[in-house]
Coordinates of C-alpha atoms in Angstrom, one line a residue:
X1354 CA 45.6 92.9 118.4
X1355 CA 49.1 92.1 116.8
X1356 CA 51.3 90.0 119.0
X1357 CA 54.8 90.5 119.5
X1358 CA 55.4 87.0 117.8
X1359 CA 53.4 88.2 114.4
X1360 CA 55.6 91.7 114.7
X1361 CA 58.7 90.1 114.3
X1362 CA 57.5 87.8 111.8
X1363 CA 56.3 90.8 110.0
X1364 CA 59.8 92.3 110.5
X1365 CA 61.4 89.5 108.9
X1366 CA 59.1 88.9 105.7
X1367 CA 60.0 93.2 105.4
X1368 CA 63.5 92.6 105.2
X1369 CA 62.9 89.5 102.8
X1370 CA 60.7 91.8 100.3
X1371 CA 63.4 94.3 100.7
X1372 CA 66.7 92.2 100.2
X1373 CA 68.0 91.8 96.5
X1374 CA 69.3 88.5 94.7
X1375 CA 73.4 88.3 95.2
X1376 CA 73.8 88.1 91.7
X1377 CA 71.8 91.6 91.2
X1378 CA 73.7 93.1 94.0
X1379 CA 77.5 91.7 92.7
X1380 CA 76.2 93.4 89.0
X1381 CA 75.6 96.8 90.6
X1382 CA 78.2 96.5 92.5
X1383 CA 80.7 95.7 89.8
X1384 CA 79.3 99.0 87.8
X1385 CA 80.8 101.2 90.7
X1386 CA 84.0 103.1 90.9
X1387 CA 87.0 101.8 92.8
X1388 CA 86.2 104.4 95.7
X1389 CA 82.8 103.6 95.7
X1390 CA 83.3 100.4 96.2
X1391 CA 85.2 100.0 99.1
X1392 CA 83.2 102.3 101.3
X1393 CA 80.5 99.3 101.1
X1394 CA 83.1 96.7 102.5
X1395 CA 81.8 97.6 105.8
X1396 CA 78.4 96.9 105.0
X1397 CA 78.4 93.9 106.0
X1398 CA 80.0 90.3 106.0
X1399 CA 78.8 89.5 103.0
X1400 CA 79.5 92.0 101.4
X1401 CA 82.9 92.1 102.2
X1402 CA 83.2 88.6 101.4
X1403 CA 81.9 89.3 97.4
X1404 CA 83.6 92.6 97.1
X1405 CA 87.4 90.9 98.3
X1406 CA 86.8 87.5 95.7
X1407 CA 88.7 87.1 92.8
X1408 CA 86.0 86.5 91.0
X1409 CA 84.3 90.2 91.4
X1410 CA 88.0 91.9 90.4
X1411 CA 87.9 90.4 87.3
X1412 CA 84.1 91.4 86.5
X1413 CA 84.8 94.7 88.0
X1414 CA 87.8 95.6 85.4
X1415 CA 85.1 94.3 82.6
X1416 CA 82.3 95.9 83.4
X1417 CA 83.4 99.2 85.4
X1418 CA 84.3 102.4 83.3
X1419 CA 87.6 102.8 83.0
X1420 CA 88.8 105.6 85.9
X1421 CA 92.6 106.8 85.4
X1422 CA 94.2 108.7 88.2
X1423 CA 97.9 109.8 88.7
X1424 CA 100.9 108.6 90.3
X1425 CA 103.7 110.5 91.0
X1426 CA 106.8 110.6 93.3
X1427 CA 108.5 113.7 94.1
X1428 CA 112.4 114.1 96.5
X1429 CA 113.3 116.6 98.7
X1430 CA 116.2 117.2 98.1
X1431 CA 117.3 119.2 101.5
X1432 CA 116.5 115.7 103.1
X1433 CA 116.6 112.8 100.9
X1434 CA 113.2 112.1 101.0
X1435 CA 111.3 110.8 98.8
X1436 CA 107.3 111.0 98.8
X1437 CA 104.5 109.0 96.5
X1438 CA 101.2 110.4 95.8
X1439 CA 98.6 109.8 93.7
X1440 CA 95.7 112.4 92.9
X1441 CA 93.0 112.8 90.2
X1442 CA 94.4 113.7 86.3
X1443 CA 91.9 116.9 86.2
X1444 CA 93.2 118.9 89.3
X1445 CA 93.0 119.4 93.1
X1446 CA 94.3 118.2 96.3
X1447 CA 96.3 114.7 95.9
X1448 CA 96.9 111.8 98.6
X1449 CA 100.4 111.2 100.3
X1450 CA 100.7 107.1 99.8
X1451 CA 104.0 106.6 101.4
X1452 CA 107.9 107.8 101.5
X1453 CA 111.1 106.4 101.7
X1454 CA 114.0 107.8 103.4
X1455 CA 117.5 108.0 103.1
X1456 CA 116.9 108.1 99.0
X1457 CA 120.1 108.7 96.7
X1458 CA 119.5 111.0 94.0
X1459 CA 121.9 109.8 91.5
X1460 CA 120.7 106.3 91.9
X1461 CA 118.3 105.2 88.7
X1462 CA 114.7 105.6 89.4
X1463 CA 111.6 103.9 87.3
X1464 CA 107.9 103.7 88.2
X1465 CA 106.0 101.8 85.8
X1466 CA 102.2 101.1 85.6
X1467 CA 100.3 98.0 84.4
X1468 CA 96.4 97.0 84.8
X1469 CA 96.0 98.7 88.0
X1470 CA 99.4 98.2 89.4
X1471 CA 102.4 100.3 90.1
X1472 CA 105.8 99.3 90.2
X1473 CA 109.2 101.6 91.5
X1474 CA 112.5 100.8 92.9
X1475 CA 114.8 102.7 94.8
X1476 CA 118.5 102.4 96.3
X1477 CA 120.0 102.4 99.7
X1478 CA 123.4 104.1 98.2
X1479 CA 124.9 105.1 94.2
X1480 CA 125.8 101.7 93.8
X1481 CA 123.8 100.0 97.1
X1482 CA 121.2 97.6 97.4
X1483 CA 118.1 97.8 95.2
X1484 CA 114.5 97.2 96.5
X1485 CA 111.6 97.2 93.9
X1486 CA 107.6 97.2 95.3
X1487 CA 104.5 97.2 93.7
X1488 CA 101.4 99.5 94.7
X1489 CA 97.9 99.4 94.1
X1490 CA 97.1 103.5 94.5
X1491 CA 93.2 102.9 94.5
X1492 CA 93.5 101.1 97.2
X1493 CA 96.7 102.9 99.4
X1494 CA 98.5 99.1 99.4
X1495 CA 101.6 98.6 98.8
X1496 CA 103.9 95.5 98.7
X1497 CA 107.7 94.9 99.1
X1498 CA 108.8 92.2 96.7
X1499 CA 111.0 89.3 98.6
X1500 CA 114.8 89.3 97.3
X1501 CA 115.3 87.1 95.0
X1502 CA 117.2 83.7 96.2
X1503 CA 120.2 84.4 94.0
X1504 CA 123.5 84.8 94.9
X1505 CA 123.4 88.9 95.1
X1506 CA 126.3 90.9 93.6
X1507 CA 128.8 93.2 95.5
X1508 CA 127.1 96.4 95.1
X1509 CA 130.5 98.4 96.0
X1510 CA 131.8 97.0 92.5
X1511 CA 130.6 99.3 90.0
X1512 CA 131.1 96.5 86.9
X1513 CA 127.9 95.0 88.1
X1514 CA 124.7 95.9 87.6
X1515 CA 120.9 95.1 88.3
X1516 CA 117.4 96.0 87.7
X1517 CA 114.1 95.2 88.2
X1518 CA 111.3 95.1 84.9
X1519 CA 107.5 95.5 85.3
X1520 CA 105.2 93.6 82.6
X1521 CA 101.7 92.2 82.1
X1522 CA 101.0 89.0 80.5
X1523 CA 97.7 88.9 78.8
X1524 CA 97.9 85.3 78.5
X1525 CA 98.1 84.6 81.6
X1526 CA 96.3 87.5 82.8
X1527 CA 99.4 88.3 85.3
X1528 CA 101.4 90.7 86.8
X1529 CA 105.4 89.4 86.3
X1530 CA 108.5 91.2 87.6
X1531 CA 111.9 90.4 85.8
X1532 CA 115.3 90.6 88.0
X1533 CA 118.0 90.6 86.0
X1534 CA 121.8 91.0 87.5
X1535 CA 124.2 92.4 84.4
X1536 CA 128.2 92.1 84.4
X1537 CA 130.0 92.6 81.4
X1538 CA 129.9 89.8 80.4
X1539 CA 126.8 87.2 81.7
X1540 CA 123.6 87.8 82.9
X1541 CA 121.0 86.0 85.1
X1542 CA 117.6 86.6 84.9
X1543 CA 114.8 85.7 87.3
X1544 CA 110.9 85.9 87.4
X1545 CA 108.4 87.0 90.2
X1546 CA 104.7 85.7 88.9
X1547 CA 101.7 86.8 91.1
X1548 CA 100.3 84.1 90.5
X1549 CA 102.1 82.1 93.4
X1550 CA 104.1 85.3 94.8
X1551 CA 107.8 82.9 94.2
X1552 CA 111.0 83.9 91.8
X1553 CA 112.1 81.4 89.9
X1554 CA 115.2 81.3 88.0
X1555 CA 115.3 81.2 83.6
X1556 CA 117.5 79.7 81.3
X1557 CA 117.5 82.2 78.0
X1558 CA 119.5 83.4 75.4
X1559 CA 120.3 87.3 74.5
X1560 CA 120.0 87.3 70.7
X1561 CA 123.1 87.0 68.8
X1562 CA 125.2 90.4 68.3
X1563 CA 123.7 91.8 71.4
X1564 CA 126.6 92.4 73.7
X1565 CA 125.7 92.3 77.8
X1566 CA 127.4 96.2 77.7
X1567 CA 124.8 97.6 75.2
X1568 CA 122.4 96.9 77.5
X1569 CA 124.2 97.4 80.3
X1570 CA 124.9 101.4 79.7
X1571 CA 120.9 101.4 78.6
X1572 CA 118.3 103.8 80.5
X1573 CA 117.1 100.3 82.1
X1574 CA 113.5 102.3 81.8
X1575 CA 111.1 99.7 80.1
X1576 CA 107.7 99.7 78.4
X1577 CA 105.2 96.9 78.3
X1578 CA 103.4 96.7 75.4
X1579 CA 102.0 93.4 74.1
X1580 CA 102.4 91.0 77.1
X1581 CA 106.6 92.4 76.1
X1582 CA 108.8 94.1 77.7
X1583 CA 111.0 96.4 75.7
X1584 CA 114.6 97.9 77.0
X1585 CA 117.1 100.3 74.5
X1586 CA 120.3 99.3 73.6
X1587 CA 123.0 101.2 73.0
X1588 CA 125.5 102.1 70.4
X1589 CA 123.4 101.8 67.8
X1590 CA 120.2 102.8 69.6
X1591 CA 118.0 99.5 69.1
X1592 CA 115.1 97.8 70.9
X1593 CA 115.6 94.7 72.7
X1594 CA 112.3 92.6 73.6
X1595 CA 111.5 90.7 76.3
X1596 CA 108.1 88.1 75.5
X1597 CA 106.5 86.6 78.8
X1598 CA 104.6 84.4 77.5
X1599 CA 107.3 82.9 75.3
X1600 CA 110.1 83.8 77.9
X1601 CA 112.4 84.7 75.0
X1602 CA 114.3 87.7 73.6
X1603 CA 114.3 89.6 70.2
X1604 CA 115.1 92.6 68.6
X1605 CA 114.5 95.1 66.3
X1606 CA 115.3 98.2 65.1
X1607 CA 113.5 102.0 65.7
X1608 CA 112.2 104.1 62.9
X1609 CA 115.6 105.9 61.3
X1610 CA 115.1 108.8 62.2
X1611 CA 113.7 108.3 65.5
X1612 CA 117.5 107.7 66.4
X1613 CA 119.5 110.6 64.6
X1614 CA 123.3 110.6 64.8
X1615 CA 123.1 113.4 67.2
X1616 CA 122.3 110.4 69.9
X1617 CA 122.2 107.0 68.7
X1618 CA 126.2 107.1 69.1
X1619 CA 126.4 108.7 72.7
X1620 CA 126.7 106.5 76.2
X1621 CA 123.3 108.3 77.0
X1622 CA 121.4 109.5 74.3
X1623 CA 118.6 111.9 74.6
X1624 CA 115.9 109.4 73.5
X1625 CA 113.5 107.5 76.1
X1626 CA 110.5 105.0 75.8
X1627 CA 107.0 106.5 76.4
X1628 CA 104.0 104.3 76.3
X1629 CA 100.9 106.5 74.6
X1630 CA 97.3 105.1 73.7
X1631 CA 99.1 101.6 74.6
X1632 CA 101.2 102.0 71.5
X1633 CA 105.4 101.9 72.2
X1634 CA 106.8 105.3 71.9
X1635 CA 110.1 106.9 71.6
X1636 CA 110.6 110.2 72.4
X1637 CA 114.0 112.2 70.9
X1638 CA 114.2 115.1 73.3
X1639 CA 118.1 116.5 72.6
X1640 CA 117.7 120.3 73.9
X1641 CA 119.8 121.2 71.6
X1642 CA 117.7 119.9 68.7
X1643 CA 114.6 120.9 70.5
X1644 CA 116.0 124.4 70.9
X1645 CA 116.8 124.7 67.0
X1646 CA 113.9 123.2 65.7
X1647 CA 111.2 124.4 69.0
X1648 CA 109.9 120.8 67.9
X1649 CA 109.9 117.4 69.5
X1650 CA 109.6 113.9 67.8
X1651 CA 107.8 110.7 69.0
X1652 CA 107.8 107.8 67.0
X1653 CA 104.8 105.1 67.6
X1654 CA 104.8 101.9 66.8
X1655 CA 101.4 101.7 65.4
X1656 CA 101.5 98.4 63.9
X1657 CA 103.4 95.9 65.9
X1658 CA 103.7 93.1 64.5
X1659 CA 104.5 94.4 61.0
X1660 CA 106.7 96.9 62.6
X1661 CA 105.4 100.5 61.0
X1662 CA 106.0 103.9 63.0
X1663 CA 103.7 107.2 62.7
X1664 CA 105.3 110.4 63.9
X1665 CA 104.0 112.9 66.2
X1666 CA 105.8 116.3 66.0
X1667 CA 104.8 118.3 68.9
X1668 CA 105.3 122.3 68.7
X1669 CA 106.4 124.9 71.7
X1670 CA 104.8 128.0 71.5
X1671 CA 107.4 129.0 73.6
X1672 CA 110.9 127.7 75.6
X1673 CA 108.6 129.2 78.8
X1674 CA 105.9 126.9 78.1
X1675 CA 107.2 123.8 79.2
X1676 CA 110.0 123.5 81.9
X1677 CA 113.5 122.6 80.3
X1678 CA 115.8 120.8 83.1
X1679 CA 119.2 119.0 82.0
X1680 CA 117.2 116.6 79.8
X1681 CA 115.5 118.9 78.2
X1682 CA 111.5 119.4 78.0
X1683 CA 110.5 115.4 78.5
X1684 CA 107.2 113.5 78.1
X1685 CA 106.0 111.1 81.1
X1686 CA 103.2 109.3 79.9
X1687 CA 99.7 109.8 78.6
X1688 CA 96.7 110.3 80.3
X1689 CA 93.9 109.4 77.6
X1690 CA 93.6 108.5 74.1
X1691 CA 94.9 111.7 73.4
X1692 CA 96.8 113.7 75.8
X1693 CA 100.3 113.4 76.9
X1694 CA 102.0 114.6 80.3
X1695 CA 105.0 116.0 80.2
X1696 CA 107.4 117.2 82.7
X1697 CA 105.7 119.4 85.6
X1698 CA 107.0 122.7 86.9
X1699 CA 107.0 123.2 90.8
X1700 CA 105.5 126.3 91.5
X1701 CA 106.2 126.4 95.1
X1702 CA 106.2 124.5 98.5
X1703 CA 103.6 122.4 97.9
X1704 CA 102.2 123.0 93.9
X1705 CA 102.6 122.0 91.0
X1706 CA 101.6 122.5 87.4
X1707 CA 101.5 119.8 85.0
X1708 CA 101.7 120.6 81.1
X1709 CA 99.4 118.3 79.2
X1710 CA 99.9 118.0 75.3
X1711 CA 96.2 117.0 73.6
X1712 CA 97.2 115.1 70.1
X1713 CA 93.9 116.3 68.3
X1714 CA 94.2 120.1 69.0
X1715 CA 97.7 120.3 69.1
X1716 CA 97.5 122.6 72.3
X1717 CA 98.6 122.5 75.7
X1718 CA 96.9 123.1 78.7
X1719 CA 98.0 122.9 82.1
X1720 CA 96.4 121.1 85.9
X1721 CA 97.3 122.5 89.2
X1722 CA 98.2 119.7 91.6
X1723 CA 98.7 120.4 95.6
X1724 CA 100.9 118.3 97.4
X1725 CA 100.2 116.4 100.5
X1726 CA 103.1 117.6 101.8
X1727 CA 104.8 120.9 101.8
X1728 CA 109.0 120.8 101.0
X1729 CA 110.8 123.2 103.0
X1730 CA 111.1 125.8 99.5
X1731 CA 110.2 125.1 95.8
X1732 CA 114.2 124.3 94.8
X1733 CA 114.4 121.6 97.3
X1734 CA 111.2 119.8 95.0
X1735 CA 112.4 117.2 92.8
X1736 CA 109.5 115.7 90.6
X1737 CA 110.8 112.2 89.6
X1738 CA 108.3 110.3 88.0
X1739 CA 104.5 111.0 87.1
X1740 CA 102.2 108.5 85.4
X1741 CA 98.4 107.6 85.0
X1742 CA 97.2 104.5 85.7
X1743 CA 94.0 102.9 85.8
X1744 CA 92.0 102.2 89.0
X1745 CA 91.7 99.1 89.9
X1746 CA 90.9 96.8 92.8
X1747 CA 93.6 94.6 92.3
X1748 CA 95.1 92.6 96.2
X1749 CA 98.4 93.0 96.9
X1750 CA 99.8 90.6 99.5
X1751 CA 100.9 92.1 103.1

C-alpha cells in the first residue's frame, strides 16, 4: 500500500525526470521567434528571469532566424494625427503601436531602423520643439529620449536648426543617437549611448570646405551603414560621414551621375538615401526625368571602402503602376536581399497597397496591408514613412 509520503516523493522524482538542463532549455529557447518567445515569459520565474538577461538577447540575435516585419507611420490629415504600426512584410492585418497628436505636417519627419530598433522624431510646431524616441515594434515598447542638457535654441527663429541621427556601432555593439543643433555658422553636437542611457557633449571638426549651410538645407534623412552615419550636402550634392567609433567626420563624393545637373544644383534636389541589402543607396527620383525616361536610378555603394558604385535602373510598366505624389514615385527601404518598397497607395479608409520591386526578376508585385485604424476617408491618409526591420528582443528603458 503506497503511502501518502512515497506519493509525493514519487511526484517529485516525476517532475525531476521530466525537467530539462537550463542550458538545453536557454538553446531552444534562443531558436524561437520573437513572438514565441515572450508568450513563455509567463511560464514561470525562471523563465522570465533567462528570457529578460542580456545575455539570452545577444544569443537570441545569433542564433534565431532572422524575422523582418514592417514599420510604418501614417497622418490624418483631417486631425493631425499621426499613427505607428507595424505588421508582417507578406500581407494582412497590422498592429496600432502608438500615435501622437497635434502633429505638423510640414515639420521634417525620419524613422530609421537599426538591429531591432526604431528611431522617429516629430515636432510640436513648423519650427517648434523636436522630440526623437526609439521603439522596439517586436515588443510594442517604446522610449522617449531625455533632452539633451544643452542650452536649446529659440525654435521661433528660423536660422536655427536641429536634428536628431540614428546609428549602430558594431564595435561597441550599440545603439547611439547624435543631436546636433545647426546655425549658420557653428554647430554642437551631442551623443546618447545605450550603453549608460546619458548625452554627453563632443568636440569635432566638420571637414574643411564643408560650410554649416550645405548641410544645413540637407534632407537631414541619414543612413547607417558601417558603424557611419551618412547625411547629403548640398550644392554640389556630396556625402558627409559621420564614424562612431572614431567620432569623426569625412567626405566623399557620389557616383557622377548619381547626382545629374538637373538636381545636384537645386536647394532640394530630387535625390534621397535608401539603405538596400545593407549597402548605401541613392535614389534620383526627378519626376520629370522619371517621366521622360519611365526609368529610375539607384546608385550602391558596393564596395565601401574603395568607394565603387553599381547601378540599378528600375523600369515602370506604367505611370499607374506606382503612385506618383509631389516627389515623384520614391523608394522606402528594402525588405530582403532583393526586394525594395516603394511608396504605397492608400486604397481607402483603412488599406493600403504597397508596391514591392524584386532586383532578380525585375517585376513588381504588390501586399495589401489593413490598418488598425480607419481615417475618416482615403484623402485624409498620409503614409509618411515605411520600413522593415528586423525582430528583435532588444529592452528599452521605461
Amino acid at each position: 500500500m503506497e503511502t501518502l509520503e512515497d506519493e509525493q516523493s514519487t511526484i517529485t522524482y516525476d517532475r525531476s525526470k521530466n525537467s530539462f538542463p537550463e542550458e538545453l532549455i536557454e538553446d531552444i529557447l534562443s531558436r524561437l521567434l520573437v513572438k514565441s518567445i515572450l508568450r513563455f515569459k509567463s511560464v514561470s520565474k525562471p523563465w522570465l528571469s533567462l528570457i529578460s538577461a542580456p545575455s539570452f538577447h545577444n544569443l537570441h540575435s545569433t542564433v534565431a532566424p532572422r524575422t523582418t516585419a514592417l514599420f510604418f507611420t501614417a497622418r490624418d490629415l483631417s486631425t493631425g494625427t499621426r499613427y505607428f504600426f507595424s505588421g508582417a512584410n507578406d500581407c494582412g492585418s497590422v498592429a496600432n503601436l502608438m500615435k501622437l497628436d497635434n502633429t505638423v505636417l510640414e515639420a521634417h519627419y525620419h524613422a530609421e531602423h537599426l538591429n531591432g530598433l526604431v528611431c522617429f522624431t516629430s515636432h510640436t510646431s513648423r519650427f517648434g520643439k523636436i522630440y526623437a524616441f526609439l521603439f522596439n515594434p517586436s515588443k510594442h515598447k517604446f522610449f522617449k529620449l531625455p533632452d539633451p542638457p544643452v542650452s536649446l535654441p529659440n525654435y521661433t527663429a528660423e536660422e536655427k536648426d536641429t536634428c536628431y541621427l540614428f546609428g549602430f556601432d558594431e564595435l561597441t555593439n550599440e545603439h547611439k543617437v547624435l543631436y546636433i543643433t545647426l546655425q549658420l555658422t557653428t554647430i554642437e553636437i551631442m551623443i546618447f549611448s545605450f550603453s549608460n542611457y546619458s548625452w554627453r557633449k563632443i568636440n569635432v571638426d566638420v571637414p574643411v570646405g564643408v560650410a554649416v549651410w550645405r548641410w544645413w538645407f540637407g534632407t537631414k534623412k541619414s543612413v547607417c551603414v558601417n558603424s557611419t552615419v551618412h547625411l547629403l550636402l548640398q550644392n554640389p550634392l556630396q556625402i558627409l560621414a559621420f564614424d562612431l567609433t572614431t567620432e569623426t567626420f569625412f567626405i566623399f563624393n557620389m557616383h557622377p551621375e548619381a547626382a545629374p545637373e538637373t538636381i545636384s544644383n537645386t536647394i532640394c534636389p530630387f535625390a534621397q538615401f535608401v539603405k538596400i541589402n545593407g549597402l548605401l543607396g541613392v535614389a534620383c527620383y526627378d519626376p520629370s526625368i522619371v517621366n521622360r525616361r519611365n526609368k529610375m536610378d539607384i546608385w550602391m555603394l558596393q564596395d565601401y571602402q574603395n568607394r565603387v558604385w553599381v547601378r540599378e535602373t528600375i523600369s515602370f510598366a506604367s505611370k499607374s503602376q506606382i503612385p506618383y505624389g509631389a516627389r515623384g514615385p520614391y523608394p522606402f527601404d528594402s525588405i530582403t536581399m532583393d526586394e525594395i518598397i516603394f511608396s504605397p497607395r492608400v486604397l481607402s479608409e483603412n488599406l493600403i497597397s504597397v508596391p514591392i520591386y524584386n532586383m532578380k526578376t525585375r517585376c513588381f508585385k504588390s501586399i495589401e496591408l489593413t490598418l488598425g485604424h480607419r481615417f475618416l476617408s482615403p484623402k485624409s491618409v498620409r503614409v509618411e514613412e515605411i520600413k522593415c526591420y528586423v525582430e528583435s528582443l532588444i529592452p528599452l528603458q521605461n
